[in-house]
Coordinates of C-alpha atoms and ligand atoms in Angstrom, one line a residue:
M263 CA -45.4 -5.1 -127.4
K264 CA -42.8 -3.1 -126.3
L265 CA -43.0 -2.7 -123.0
F266 CA -42.6 -6.5 -120.8
D267 CA -45.6 -7.2 -118.5
P268 CA -44.8 -10.4 -116.3
N269 CA -48.2 -10.3 -115.6
L270 CA -49.5 -11.0 -118.6
H271 CA -46.3 -12.9 -119.8
R272 CA -47.5 -15.1 -116.6
E273 CA -50.9 -15.5 -117.8
L274 CA -50.0 -16.4 -121.0
T275 CA -47.5 -19.3 -119.8
A276 CA -50.5 -20.7 -118.4
L277 CA -52.8 -20.9 -120.7
L278 CA -49.8 -22.3 -122.7
A279 CA -49.0 -25.2 -120.9
S280 CA -52.6 -25.7 -120.1
G281 CA -52.3 -27.1 -123.7
A282 CA -49.4 -29.0 -123.4
I283 CA -47.5 -27.3 -125.2
E284 CA -43.5 -27.9 -124.6
D285 CA -41.8 -24.3 -124.1
A286 CA -44.1 -22.4 -123.1
E287 CA -42.3 -19.8 -121.5
L288 CA -40.6 -19.2 -124.3
E289 CA -43.5 -19.3 -126.5
A290 CA -44.7 -16.6 -123.7
K291 CA -42.1 -14.3 -124.1
W292 CA -42.0 -14.2 -128.1
I293 CA -45.7 -13.9 -128.4
L294 CA -45.9 -11.0 -126.0
E295 CA -43.0 -9.5 -128.3
D296 CA -44.8 -9.5 -131.3
A297 CA -48.9 -8.7 -130.1
P298 CA -49.7 -5.2 -130.5
S299 CA -52.0 -5.3 -127.6
A300 CA -52.5 -7.0 -124.5
D301 CA -55.8 -9.0 -126.0
A302 CA -54.3 -10.0 -129.1
A303 CA -51.7 -11.8 -127.1
R304 CA -54.2 -13.9 -125.3
Q305 CA -55.8 -14.6 -128.1
I306 CA -53.0 -15.5 -130.5
A307 CA -52.1 -17.9 -127.2
E308 CA -55.5 -19.7 -127.2
R309 CA -55.1 -20.4 -130.5
R310 CA -51.6 -22.0 -129.5
A311 CA -52.6 -24.0 -126.7
K312 CA -54.9 -25.9 -129.6
H313 CA -51.6 -26.5 -131.5
E314 CA -51.2 -24.1 -134.3
P315 CA -48.0 -23.7 -135.6
L316 CA -46.8 -20.5 -133.9
Q317 CA -45.2 -19.5 -137.0
Y318 CA -48.2 -19.1 -138.6
L319 CA -50.0 -17.5 -135.5
L320 CA -47.2 -15.1 -135.8
G321 CA -47.0 -14.7 -139.7
E322 CA -43.1 -14.2 -140.3
W323 CA -40.2 -16.7 -139.4
E324 CA -36.7 -17.0 -139.8
F325 CA -34.7 -18.5 -141.9
Y326 CA -30.3 -19.1 -142.2
G327 CA -30.8 -15.3 -141.0
L328 CA -33.6 -13.4 -143.0
P329 CA -36.8 -13.0 -142.3
F330 CA -40.1 -15.5 -144.1
C331 CA -44.0 -14.4 -144.2
V332 CA -45.5 -17.2 -143.2
G333 CA -49.5 -18.6 -142.9
E334 CA -51.4 -21.4 -144.0
G335 CA -51.2 -22.7 -147.3
V336 CA -47.3 -22.5 -147.3
L337 CA -45.1 -24.8 -145.7
I338 CA -42.8 -23.3 -142.6
P339 CA -39.1 -22.9 -143.2
R340 CA -37.4 -25.3 -141.1
P341 CA -34.1 -25.3 -139.3
D342 CA -32.9 -28.5 -141.3
T343 CA -33.3 -27.3 -144.6
E344 CA -30.4 -24.5 -143.6
T345 CA -28.0 -28.0 -143.9
L346 CA -29.1 -27.8 -148.0
V347 CA -28.7 -24.3 -148.7
D348 CA -25.2 -24.4 -147.4
A349 CA -24.4 -27.8 -149.4
V350 CA -25.2 -26.1 -151.9
L351 CA -23.3 -22.9 -151.3
S352 CA -19.8 -24.4 -150.4
R353 CA -20.4 -26.2 -153.9
I354 CA -21.0 -22.8 -156.1
P355 CA -19.0 -20.0 -157.2
D356 CA -21.1 -16.8 -157.6
R357 CA -21.2 -16.2 -162.1
S358 CA -23.0 -14.1 -163.8
S359 CA -25.0 -15.8 -165.5
Q360 CA -25.2 -18.7 -164.0
Q361 CA -29.1 -19.7 -163.7
I362 CA -29.7 -22.1 -160.3
L363 CA -33.4 -23.4 -159.7
D364 CA -36.1 -24.0 -156.2
L365 CA -38.1 -26.8 -156.8
C366 CA -41.1 -27.0 -154.6
T367 CA -39.7 -23.5 -153.8
G368 CA -42.6 -23.3 -150.7
S369 CA -42.2 -20.1 -149.5
G370 CA -39.2 -19.0 -151.3
C371 CA -36.7 -20.2 -148.3
I372 CA -34.2 -21.7 -149.8
A373 CA -34.5 -19.8 -153.1
L374 CA -34.2 -16.5 -152.1
T375 CA -31.5 -17.7 -149.8
L376 CA -29.7 -18.3 -152.9
A377 CA -29.9 -15.5 -154.1
K378 CA -28.9 -13.5 -151.6
H379 CA -25.8 -15.1 -150.9
L380 CA -25.2 -15.3 -154.6
P381 CA -26.1 -11.9 -156.3
Q382 CA -24.7 -12.3 -159.7
S383 CA -26.4 -15.8 -160.0
T384 CA -29.7 -15.9 -161.3
V385 CA -32.4 -18.1 -158.5
I386 CA -35.7 -19.0 -160.5
G387 CA -38.0 -20.9 -158.2
L388 CA -40.6 -22.6 -159.1
E389 CA -44.0 -23.6 -157.1
K390 CA -47.0 -25.1 -158.1
S391 CA -50.2 -24.1 -155.3
P392 CA -51.1 -20.3 -156.2
E393 CA -50.8 -19.9 -152.1
A394 CA -47.8 -20.9 -152.2
L395 CA -46.6 -18.9 -154.4
H396 CA -48.3 -15.4 -153.0
Y397 CA -46.0 -16.0 -149.7
A398 CA -42.3 -16.5 -152.0
Q399 CA -43.6 -13.4 -154.0
R400 CA -44.4 -11.0 -151.1
N401 CA -41.1 -12.5 -149.6
Q402 CA -39.5 -11.5 -152.2
E403 CA -40.3 -8.7 -152.2
M404 CA -40.5 -7.8 -148.5
L405 CA -36.3 -8.9 -148.2
N406 CA -35.6 -6.4 -151.8
I407 CA -34.0 -9.3 -153.8
K408 CA -33.7 -8.7 -157.7
N409 CA -32.0 -11.3 -158.7
T410 CA -34.4 -13.6 -158.9
Q411 CA -38.0 -14.7 -160.2
M412 CA -40.5 -16.7 -158.6
L413 CA -42.9 -18.9 -161.0
E414 CA -45.8 -21.2 -161.3
K415 CA -45.2 -24.3 -162.7
D416 CA -45.6 -27.7 -162.1
V417 CA -41.9 -29.3 -161.4
L418 CA -43.9 -32.8 -162.7
L419 CA -44.3 -32.2 -165.9
P420 CA -42.0 -32.9 -168.3
E421 CA -42.9 -29.5 -170.5
T422 CA -41.6 -27.2 -168.0
A423 CA -38.8 -28.6 -166.9
A424 CA -37.9 -28.8 -171.2
A425 CA -38.0 -24.8 -170.7
Y426 CA -34.3 -24.7 -169.5
H427 CA -30.6 -25.7 -170.4
G428 CA -27.5 -25.8 -169.3
L429 CA -28.3 -24.8 -165.4
A430 CA -25.5 -24.7 -162.7
A431 CA -27.4 -26.4 -159.8
I432 CA -31.0 -27.6 -159.4
V433 CA -32.2 -27.4 -156.0
S434 CA -35.0 -29.0 -154.2
N435 CA -36.9 -29.8 -151.3
P436 CA -39.5 -31.5 -152.2
P437 CA -42.4 -33.8 -150.5
Y438 CA -41.6 -36.8 -148.9
L439 CA -43.1 -38.1 -146.2
T440 CA -44.6 -41.5 -146.5
A441 CA -48.0 -43.0 -146.3
E442 CA -47.5 -43.7 -142.8
D443 CA -46.2 -40.6 -141.7
M444 CA -49.2 -38.9 -143.0
A445 CA -50.9 -40.9 -141.4
H446 CA -49.4 -39.3 -137.8
L447 CA -48.6 -36.9 -138.3
Q448 CA -47.4 -34.0 -135.2
E449 CA -51.0 -31.7 -134.7
E450 CA -48.9 -28.8 -135.4
V451 CA -48.1 -30.0 -138.6
T452 CA -51.7 -31.5 -139.9
Y453 CA -51.7 -27.0 -140.5
E454 CA -49.8 -27.7 -143.1
P455 CA -50.0 -28.3 -146.7
A456 CA -50.6 -31.9 -147.8
A457 CA -49.5 -31.0 -151.2
A458 CA -46.0 -29.8 -149.4
L459 CA -45.3 -32.7 -147.3
D460 CA -47.0 -35.6 -148.9
G461 CA -44.5 -37.7 -151.3
G462 CA -46.8 -40.6 -152.3
A463 CA -46.8 -44.3 -150.5
D464 CA -42.4 -44.9 -149.8
G465 CA -42.2 -40.8 -149.9
L466 CA -39.5 -41.3 -152.4
H467 CA -42.3 -39.7 -156.0
F468 CA -40.8 -36.4 -156.5
Y469 CA -37.4 -38.0 -156.1
R470 CA -37.6 -40.3 -159.4
E471 CA -40.0 -37.8 -161.2
I472 CA -37.3 -34.7 -160.6
T473 CA -34.1 -36.7 -160.9
R474 CA -35.6 -38.2 -164.3
I475 CA -37.2 -34.9 -165.6
W476 CA -34.9 -32.6 -165.1
R477 CA -31.6 -34.1 -165.7
D478 CA -31.4 -32.6 -168.9
A479 CA -31.8 -29.1 -167.6
L480 CA -28.6 -29.2 -166.1
C481 CA -25.0 -28.0 -168.3
E482 CA -22.6 -31.2 -167.8
G483 CA -21.3 -31.6 -164.3
G484 CA -24.5 -29.7 -162.1
L485 CA -25.4 -29.8 -159.2
L486 CA -28.7 -32.1 -157.8
A487 CA -29.6 -30.8 -154.2
Y488 CA -32.2 -32.5 -152.3
E489 CA -33.3 -32.0 -148.6
V490 CA -34.3 -36.0 -147.8
G491 CA -35.9 -37.0 -145.3
V492 CA -34.8 -39.3 -141.9
Y493 CA -34.0 -42.9 -143.4
Q494 CA -33.8 -41.9 -147.3
A495 CA -30.6 -41.0 -148.0
E496 CA -29.4 -44.2 -148.9
D497 CA -32.5 -44.6 -151.3
V498 CA -32.1 -40.8 -153.2
A499 CA -28.7 -41.8 -153.9
A500 CA -29.6 -45.1 -155.4
I501 CA -32.2 -42.6 -157.7
L502 CA -29.0 -40.3 -158.7
S503 CA -26.7 -43.2 -159.6
Q504 CA -29.4 -44.6 -162.0
N505 CA -29.9 -41.6 -163.4
G506 CA -26.9 -41.1 -164.5
F507 CA -25.0 -38.5 -161.5
G508 CA -22.0 -38.7 -159.8
C509 CA -19.8 -37.5 -156.5
I510 CA -22.8 -38.3 -154.9
E511 CA -22.3 -37.3 -151.4
C512 CA -25.5 -37.4 -148.8
I513 CA -24.8 -35.0 -146.0
C514 CA -25.8 -35.0 -142.0
D515 CA -28.0 -32.4 -140.3
L516 CA -27.3 -30.4 -137.3
G517 CA -29.3 -33.5 -135.3
G518 CA -26.9 -36.3 -136.9
I519 CA -29.8 -37.7 -139.4
Q520 CA -28.7 -37.4 -143.3
R521 CA -31.1 -34.5 -144.5
V522 CA -29.6 -33.7 -147.5
V523 CA -27.8 -35.7 -150.9
L524 CA -27.0 -34.3 -153.9
G525 CA -24.6 -35.5 -157.5
R526 CA -23.4 -34.1 -160.1
K527 CA -24.2 -34.8 -164.0
E528 CA -22.3 -37.2 -165.8
T529 CA -20.8 -36.8 -168.9
V530 CA -22.6 -38.6 -171.5
S531 CA -19.0 -40.9 -173.1
Ligands
LIG186 N1 -39.9 -31.8 -142.9 C1 -40.5 -31.5 -143.1 C2 -41.3 -32.2 -142.0 O1 -40.9 -33.5 -142.0 C3 -40.8 -32.0 -144.1 C4 -41.2 -31.7 -145.3 C5 -40.9 -31.9 -147.0 O2 -41.7 -33.2 -147.4 N2 -40.4 -32.0 -147.8 O3 -42.5 -32.4 -141.3

């Protein structure tokens, strides 16, 4: 709504606070700005008070300065993931004829942001879930980004990887939560697709498989860059090194957590 109504703002803040929403005042303001009517705002606040993710209720969320459509069935873009985008952008020059892949692309936030900032390159997002892919394609259209494709593919199948050669970079924020994490999810996160979160018993399943299956798809010196969960950096660095990657680096997010692990495919001599 265009006009700010202080009474309605107070009412929504109280509603959210009654559901123990931490930033009740701020979230009430966002809901007020976004909702088309007072009744719609009340309905959103009621659902938010029951801990549905605000991002799903608003239907749009910002990542790296761009708006992305989100809703049930797709992982909500997190600010931590901007560290991965920064790491790739500072290492990969923009070249026509160069291809970059984003595995498990979800909303497409990584692939589309890279494509926007590397306009001469082609960035391809692969996603297994049709629901999530639908959001990636919608975001591509909404942002009007042309140098990209969003495809429905299972990245754990070797035949998917066999179709690609000479890639400049592979980027991924795969599911990485452990079985223990999955058993203790924050209430909001339980609304997000488990398939986008569950990384197997120790959370490392996708790193092991992707690193092994996709190595041959990279060019010599090609970059493999992952987002990782808390305390996973060392293990993921070891997986890269065991699979013939060098120049391995771990990069911290703004919260000081080692959030990105990357390496370069080494030439086999
Ligand atoms: N960052 C997400 C979370 O902690 C997990 C995303 C993922 O598994 N890739 O909720």
